[in-house]
Amino acid sequence: MKTFSLLIFLLVAGAVQAQEIQTLFGRGSGTGGYVALANKFSTFNGDFANLNEVYGGVFINRRWLVGMGFAASTNDIRVPIQYSVNPAVPMTYQYGQGGLMLERVLSSNRSIHLVANLFSGVGFTAQYYRPQWDEWDSWRDYHNTTHDENWFYVLEPGAQLEMNLFRWLRFSPGVSYRKTYGSNGNGLGDRELTNWSYNLTLKIGSFGKRHRARHSSETISN
C-alpha cells in the first residue's frame, strides 16, 4: 500500500512539474489570455508597406488563442499617377484589415516553441492625400480626403518562432502569407495585395498561473 501511494505521488508530482511553463527567466503554469503588438513588413504592388498590428483574445488550455485582430499601413505608399484619383496631388494608399484571429501554440510550456496562426476577416484600401502634421486642422479631415474606398476578404495564415522571455512576455518573430479576394481598387487588385509579410511580435498577458509556494501560510499555521 505504501509503495502504491508513493507511485501515485510521484506520478502526480511529475505531471505538475511537466505542466510548468519553461521560460528563459522563470517558471509558471496555467491558462489565460494575451494581447500581441506586431510590426509587419510587406509590399503592395512592389512598394514597401509597413503595417502595425494588434490582436488578442482568450488563451485556452495553453494551446489555442481565439480572438480578434486589426492591422493598418503606416507609411507613405504613393499612388502611381495612372491610378490616382487626382494626378495633380500626391496621393497615398491606405490599407487596413480586421477580423477573427486564431493561434495554435505548440508546446507552449517550452522556452522556445512554434506557433501557427490564421487571420480571417475584412480588408480595405483607399487613396488619400497625406498632409504634413502642421497641415492637419482636425482628424476629421481624413474622411474628407479619402477616395476609391475598396472592401474585400482577407485570409492570412502564418507561423512564428516564439520565445518565453517571462511568464507574462513573449517575443515571436514570424512570417505570414496574405491572400485577398475581391479587391478592385485602382492599382490594388488581388494580385497586387497578395504577398508575404514578415513580423516582429511582442505578446503580453497571462500565459499561465504561477504555482506559489505556501511557506508563509504553513509557517503561520505551525
mmCIF file of C-alpha atoms in Angstrom:
data_model
loop_
_atom_site.group_PDB
_atom_site.id
_atom_site.type_symbol
_atom_site.label_atom_id
_atom_site.label_comp_id
_atom_site.label_asym_id
_atom_site.label_seq_id
_atom_site.Cartn_x
_atom_site.Cartn_y
_atom_site.Cartn_z
ATOM 1 C CA MET A 1 0.000 0.000 0.000
ATOM 2 C CA LYS A 2 2.837 2.373 0.833
ATOM 3 C CA THR A 3 4.527 1.533 -2.473
ATOM 4 C CA PHE A 4 1.296 2.232 -4.392
ATOM 5 C CA SER A 5 0.787 5.565 -2.596
ATOM 6 C CA LEU A 6 4.368 6.560 -3.324
ATOM 7 C CA LEU A 7 3.898 5.714 -7.014
ATOM 8 C CA ILE A 8 0.734 7.834 -7.226
ATOM 9 C CA PHE A 9 2.528 10.715 -5.512
ATOM 10 C CA LEU A 10 5.438 10.541 -7.960
ATOM 11 C CA LEU A 11 3.092 10.451 -10.983
ATOM 12 C CA VAL A 12 1.122 13.477 -9.758
ATOM 13 C CA ALA A 13 4.298 15.395 -8.923
ATOM 14 C CA GLY A 14 5.716 14.595 -12.347
ATOM 15 C CA ALA A 15 2.540 15.764 -14.081
ATOM 16 C CA VAL A 16 2.553 19.052 -12.166
ATOM 17 C CA GLN A 17 6.208 19.637 -12.970
ATOM 18 C CA ALA A 18 5.599 18.854 -16.669
ATOM 19 C CA GLN A 19 2.827 21.468 -16.773
ATOM 20 C CA GLU A 20 5.050 24.266 -15.524
ATOM 21 C CA ILE A 21 5.872 26.822 -18.195
ATOM 22 C CA GLN A 22 9.549 26.912 -19.030
ATOM 23 C CA THR A 23 10.791 30.438 -19.683
ATOM 24 C CA LEU A 24 14.177 31.958 -20.249
ATOM 25 C CA PHE A 25 13.890 33.783 -16.913
ATOM 26 C CA GLY A 26 11.391 31.852 -14.761
ATOM 27 C CA ARG A 27 8.607 29.283 -14.448
ATOM 28 C CA GLY A 28 4.805 29.068 -14.148
ATOM 29 C CA SER A 29 1.727 27.198 -15.443
ATOM 30 C CA GLY A 30 -1.972 27.596 -16.328
ATOM 31 C CA THR A 31 -4.197 29.321 -18.899
ATOM 32 C CA GLY A 32 -5.307 32.904 -19.537
ATOM 33 C CA GLY A 33 -5.268 35.449 -22.332
ATOM 34 C CA TYR A 34 -2.926 37.883 -24.018
ATOM 35 C CA VAL A 35 -2.562 40.784 -26.431
ATOM 36 C CA ALA A 36 0.016 40.921 -29.224
ATOM 37 C CA LEU A 37 1.674 44.032 -30.680
ATOM 38 C CA ALA A 38 3.311 43.473 -34.056
ATOM 39 C CA ASN A 39 5.152 45.385 -36.735
ATOM 40 C CA LYS A 40 4.843 43.801 -40.166
ATOM 41 C CA PHE A 41 6.922 44.353 -43.289
ATOM 42 C CA SER A 42 5.382 43.637 -46.681
ATOM 43 C CA THR A 43 4.911 45.033 -50.195
ATOM 44 C CA PHE A 44 1.918 46.243 -52.187
ATOM 45 C CA ASN A 45 2.481 46.123 -55.931
ATOM 46 C CA GLY A 46 6.247 46.150 -55.334
ATOM 47 C CA ASP A 47 6.211 49.118 -52.924
ATOM 48 C CA PHE A 48 7.316 48.691 -49.307
ATOM 49 C CA ALA A 49 4.462 48.647 -46.785
ATOM 50 C CA ASN A 50 4.878 48.947 -43.023
ATOM 51 C CA LEU A 51 1.906 47.696 -41.029
ATOM 52 C CA ASN A 52 1.140 47.941 -37.320
ATOM 53 C CA GLU A 53 -0.972 45.106 -35.962
ATOM 54 C CA VAL A 54 -2.677 44.390 -32.663
ATOM 55 C CA TYR A 55 -4.550 41.230 -31.761
ATOM 56 C CA GLY A 56 -5.543 39.312 -28.688
ATOM 57 C CA GLY A 57 -8.055 37.029 -27.076
ATOM 58 C CA VAL A 58 -8.579 34.083 -24.763
ATOM 59 C CA PHE A 59 -5.749 31.551 -24.455
ATOM 60 C CA ILE A 60 -7.390 28.139 -23.986
ATOM 61 C CA ASN A 61 -5.522 25.234 -22.362
ATOM 62 C CA ARG A 62 -2.162 26.757 -23.305
ATOM 63 C CA ARG A 63 -2.869 25.692 -26.887
ATOM 64 C CA TRP A 64 -5.424 27.907 -28.636
ATOM 65 C CA LEU A 65 -5.871 31.661 -28.869
ATOM 66 C CA VAL A 66 -9.327 32.743 -30.039
ATOM 67 C CA GLY A 67 -9.738 36.476 -30.523
ATOM 68 C CA MET A 68 -9.718 39.477 -32.835
ATOM 69 C CA GLY A 69 -7.002 41.201 -34.833
ATOM 70 C CA PHE A 70 -6.562 44.560 -36.574
ATOM 71 C CA ALA A 71 -3.784 45.951 -38.775
ATOM 72 C CA ALA A 72 -3.161 49.066 -40.874
ATOM 73 C CA SER A 73 -0.415 50.542 -43.026
ATOM 74 C CA THR A 74 1.516 53.458 -41.532
ATOM 75 C CA ASN A 75 3.971 54.621 -44.187
ATOM 76 C CA ASP A 76 3.558 56.758 -47.306
ATOM 77 C CA ILE A 77 2.689 54.320 -50.115
ATOM 78 C CA ARG A 78 2.469 56.625 -53.109
ATOM 79 C CA VAL A 79 -0.244 56.003 -55.689
ATOM 80 C CA PRO A 80 1.118 55.826 -59.262
ATOM 81 C CA ILE A 81 -0.186 58.690 -61.395
ATOM 82 C CA GLN A 82 -2.010 56.330 -63.743
ATOM 83 C CA TYR A 83 -4.093 55.008 -60.812
ATOM 84 C CA SER A 84 -4.514 58.254 -58.884
ATOM 85 C CA VAL A 85 -7.960 59.773 -58.437
ATOM 86 C CA ASN A 86 -6.276 63.184 -58.528
ATOM 87 C CA PRO A 87 -3.000 63.193 -60.518
ATOM 88 C CA ALA A 88 -2.401 66.839 -59.586
ATOM 89 C CA VAL A 89 -1.987 65.905 -55.908
ATOM 90 C CA PRO A 90 0.381 63.262 -54.432
ATOM 91 C CA MET A 91 -1.996 60.562 -53.187
ATOM 92 C CA THR A 92 -1.188 57.744 -50.755
ATOM 93 C CA TYR A 93 -2.605 54.247 -50.411
ATOM 94 C CA GLN A 94 -4.132 53.257 -47.075
ATOM 95 C CA TYR A 95 -4.555 49.573 -46.213
ATOM 96 C CA GLY A 96 -6.336 48.032 -43.250
ATOM 97 C CA GLN A 97 -7.832 44.754 -42.079
ATOM 98 C CA GLY A 98 -9.820 43.423 -39.133
ATOM 99 C CA GLY A 99 -11.407 40.146 -38.137
ATOM 100 C CA LEU A 100 -11.015 36.796 -36.406
ATOM 101 C CA MET A 101 -7.583 35.686 -35.169
ATOM 102 C CA LEU A 102 -6.709 32.098 -34.256
ATOM 103 C CA GLU A 103 -3.395 30.798 -32.930
ATOM 104 C CA ARG A 104 -2.289 27.244 -32.224
ATOM 105 C CA VAL A 105 0.671 27.179 -29.858
ATOM 106 C CA LEU A 106 2.772 24.023 -29.992
ATOM 107 C CA SER A 107 4.456 23.022 -26.720
ATOM 108 C CA SER A 108 3.699 26.361 -25.079
ATOM 109 C CA ASN A 109 5.499 25.266 -21.899
ATOM 110 C CA ARG A 110 8.860 25.132 -23.634
ATOM 111 C CA SER A 111 11.022 28.243 -23.585
ATOM 112 C CA ILE A 112 11.261 28.195 -27.412
ATOM 113 C CA HIS A 113 8.426 26.741 -29.484
ATOM 114 C CA LEU A 114 6.390 27.110 -32.675
ATOM 115 C CA VAL A 115 3.107 28.932 -33.270
ATOM 116 C CA ALA A 116 0.725 28.602 -36.220
ATOM 117 C CA ASN A 117 -1.869 31.339 -36.726
ATOM 118 C CA LEU A 118 -4.679 32.309 -39.068
ATOM 119 C CA PHE A 119 -6.348 35.677 -39.678
ATOM 120 C CA SER A 120 -9.730 35.719 -41.424
ATOM 121 C CA GLY A 121 -11.616 38.956 -41.934
ATOM 122 C CA VAL A 122 -12.359 42.036 -43.980
ATOM 123 C CA GLY A 123 -9.809 44.321 -45.610
ATOM 124 C CA PHE A 124 -9.983 47.723 -47.241
ATOM 125 C CA THR A 125 -7.892 50.114 -49.293
ATOM 126 C CA ALA A 126 -8.335 53.780 -50.082
ATOM 127 C CA GLN A 127 -6.492 56.702 -51.595
ATOM 128 C CA TYR A 128 -5.969 59.847 -49.572
ATOM 129 C CA TYR A 129 -3.910 62.995 -49.554
ATOM 130 C CA ARG A 130 -1.303 62.643 -46.812
ATOM 131 C CA PRO A 131 -0.638 66.149 -45.451
ATOM 132 C CA GLN A 132 2.188 67.139 -43.148
ATOM 133 C CA TRP A 133 1.416 67.301 -39.442
ATOM 134 C CA ASP A 134 1.175 71.089 -39.475
ATOM 135 C CA GLU A 135 -1.446 70.871 -42.230
ATOM 136 C CA TRP A 136 -3.970 68.955 -40.150
ATOM 137 C CA ASP A 137 -6.847 71.067 -38.829
ATOM 138 C CA SER A 138 -8.731 68.071 -37.485
ATOM 139 C CA TRP A 139 -8.531 64.302 -37.682
ATOM 140 C CA ARG A 140 -11.943 64.531 -39.337
ATOM 141 C CA ASP A 141 -10.160 65.938 -42.376
ATOM 142 C CA TYR A 142 -9.049 62.386 -43.158
ATOM 143 C CA HIS A 143 -12.595 61.398 -44.071
ATOM 144 C CA ASN A 144 -12.860 64.358 -46.422
ATOM 145 C CA THR A 145 -9.730 63.389 -48.350
ATOM 146 C CA THR A 146 -10.269 59.629 -48.877
ATOM 147 C CA HIS A 147 -11.244 58.270 -52.288
ATOM 148 C CA ASP A 148 -11.565 54.940 -54.098
ATOM 149 C CA GLU A 149 -12.614 53.035 -50.969
ATOM 150 C CA ASN A 150 -12.403 49.312 -51.647
ATOM 151 C CA TRP A 151 -13.550 46.391 -49.452
ATOM 152 C CA PHE A 152 -12.660 42.710 -49.771
ATOM 153 C CA TYR A 153 -11.977 39.456 -47.901
ATOM 154 C CA VAL A 154 -8.557 38.634 -46.390
ATOM 155 C CA LEU A 155 -7.157 35.246 -45.385
ATOM 156 C CA GLU A 156 -3.679 35.250 -43.815
ATOM 157 C CA PRO A 157 -2.065 32.081 -42.417
ATOM 158 C CA GLY A 158 1.295 32.381 -40.698
ATOM 159 C CA ALA A 159 3.905 30.849 -38.411
ATOM 160 C CA GLN A 160 6.123 32.171 -35.617
ATOM 161 C CA LEU A 161 9.127 31.055 -33.596
ATOM 162 C CA GLU A 162 8.118 32.042 -30.078
ATOM 163 C CA MET A 163 10.378 32.646 -27.083
ATOM 164 C CA ASN A 164 9.109 32.815 -23.487
ATOM 165 C CA LEU A 165 11.049 35.733 -22.011
ATOM 166 C CA PHE A 166 8.989 35.948 -18.815
ATOM 167 C CA ARG A 167 5.725 34.400 -17.654
ATOM 168 C CA TRP A 168 3.936 37.488 -18.957
ATOM 169 C CA LEU A 169 6.042 38.360 -22.021
ATOM 170 C CA ARG A 170 6.865 36.515 -25.247
ATOM 171 C CA PHE A 171 8.803 37.502 -28.353
ATOM 172 C CA SER A 172 7.537 35.956 -31.598
ATOM 173 C CA PRO A 173 9.190 36.792 -34.934
ATOM 174 C CA GLY A 174 7.389 35.194 -37.845
ATOM 175 C CA VAL A 175 6.129 35.139 -41.402
ATOM 176 C CA SER A 176 2.651 35.092 -42.954
ATOM 177 C CA TYR A 177 1.074 34.970 -46.396
ATOM 178 C CA ARG A 178 -1.695 37.490 -47.104
ATOM 179 C CA LYS A 179 -4.290 36.414 -49.676
ATOM 180 C CA THR A 180 -7.097 38.764 -50.687
ATOM 181 C CA TYR A 181 -10.333 38.018 -52.539
ATOM 182 C CA GLY A 182 -12.468 40.579 -54.369
ATOM 183 C CA SER A 183 -10.229 43.654 -54.255
ATOM 184 C CA ASN A 184 -10.791 46.047 -57.160
ATOM 185 C CA GLY A 185 -9.091 49.259 -56.032
ATOM 186 C CA ASN A 186 -7.276 51.379 -58.596
ATOM 187 C CA GLY A 187 -3.867 49.718 -58.866
ATOM 188 C CA LEU A 188 -4.522 47.437 -55.876
ATOM 189 C CA GLY A 189 -6.296 44.321 -57.035
ATOM 190 C CA ASP A 190 -5.890 40.883 -55.506
ATOM 191 C CA ARG A 191 -2.696 40.307 -57.452
ATOM 192 C CA GLU A 192 -1.040 43.447 -56.051
ATOM 193 C CA LEU A 193 -2.171 42.880 -52.445
ATOM 194 C CA THR A 194 -1.427 39.169 -52.157
ATOM 195 C CA ASN A 195 2.080 38.765 -50.756
ATOM 196 C CA TRP A 196 4.319 37.643 -47.901
ATOM 197 C CA SER A 197 4.657 39.579 -44.645
ATOM 198 C CA TYR A 198 7.419 39.377 -42.042
ATOM 199 C CA ASN A 199 6.684 40.402 -38.473
ATOM 200 C CA LEU A 200 8.247 41.125 -35.097
ATOM 201 C CA THR A 201 5.707 40.488 -32.355
ATOM 202 C CA LEU A 202 5.559 41.008 -28.593
ATOM 203 C CA LYS A 203 2.869 39.180 -26.635
ATOM 204 C CA ILE A 204 1.844 40.424 -23.210
ATOM 205 C CA GLY A 205 -0.586 38.741 -20.862
ATOM 206 C CA SER A 206 -1.389 35.712 -18.753
ATOM 207 C CA PHE A 207 0.071 32.582 -20.347
ATOM 208 C CA GLY A 208 -0.210 30.531 -17.180
ATOM 209 C CA LYS A 209 -0.831 30.806 -13.470
ATOM 210 C CA ARG A 210 2.157 30.551 -11.188
ATOM 211 C CA HIS A 211 2.247 27.881 -8.523
ATOM 212 C CA ARG A 212 3.217 29.913 -5.467
ATOM 213 C CA ALA A 213 4.907 28.305 -2.531
ATOM 214 C CA ARG A 214 2.871 28.305 0.683
ATOM 215 C CA HIS A 215 5.768 28.663 3.083
ATOM 216 C CA SER A 216 4.273 31.744 4.776
ATOM 217 C CA SER A 217 0.886 30.165 5.486
ATOM 218 C CA GLU A 218 2.478 26.909 6.606
ATOM 219 C CA THR A 219 4.783 28.802 8.960
ATOM 220 C CA ILE A 220 1.873 30.708 10.469
ATOM 221 C CA SER A 221 -0.223 27.580 10.892
ATOM 222 C CA ASN A 222 2.662 25.806 12.573
#
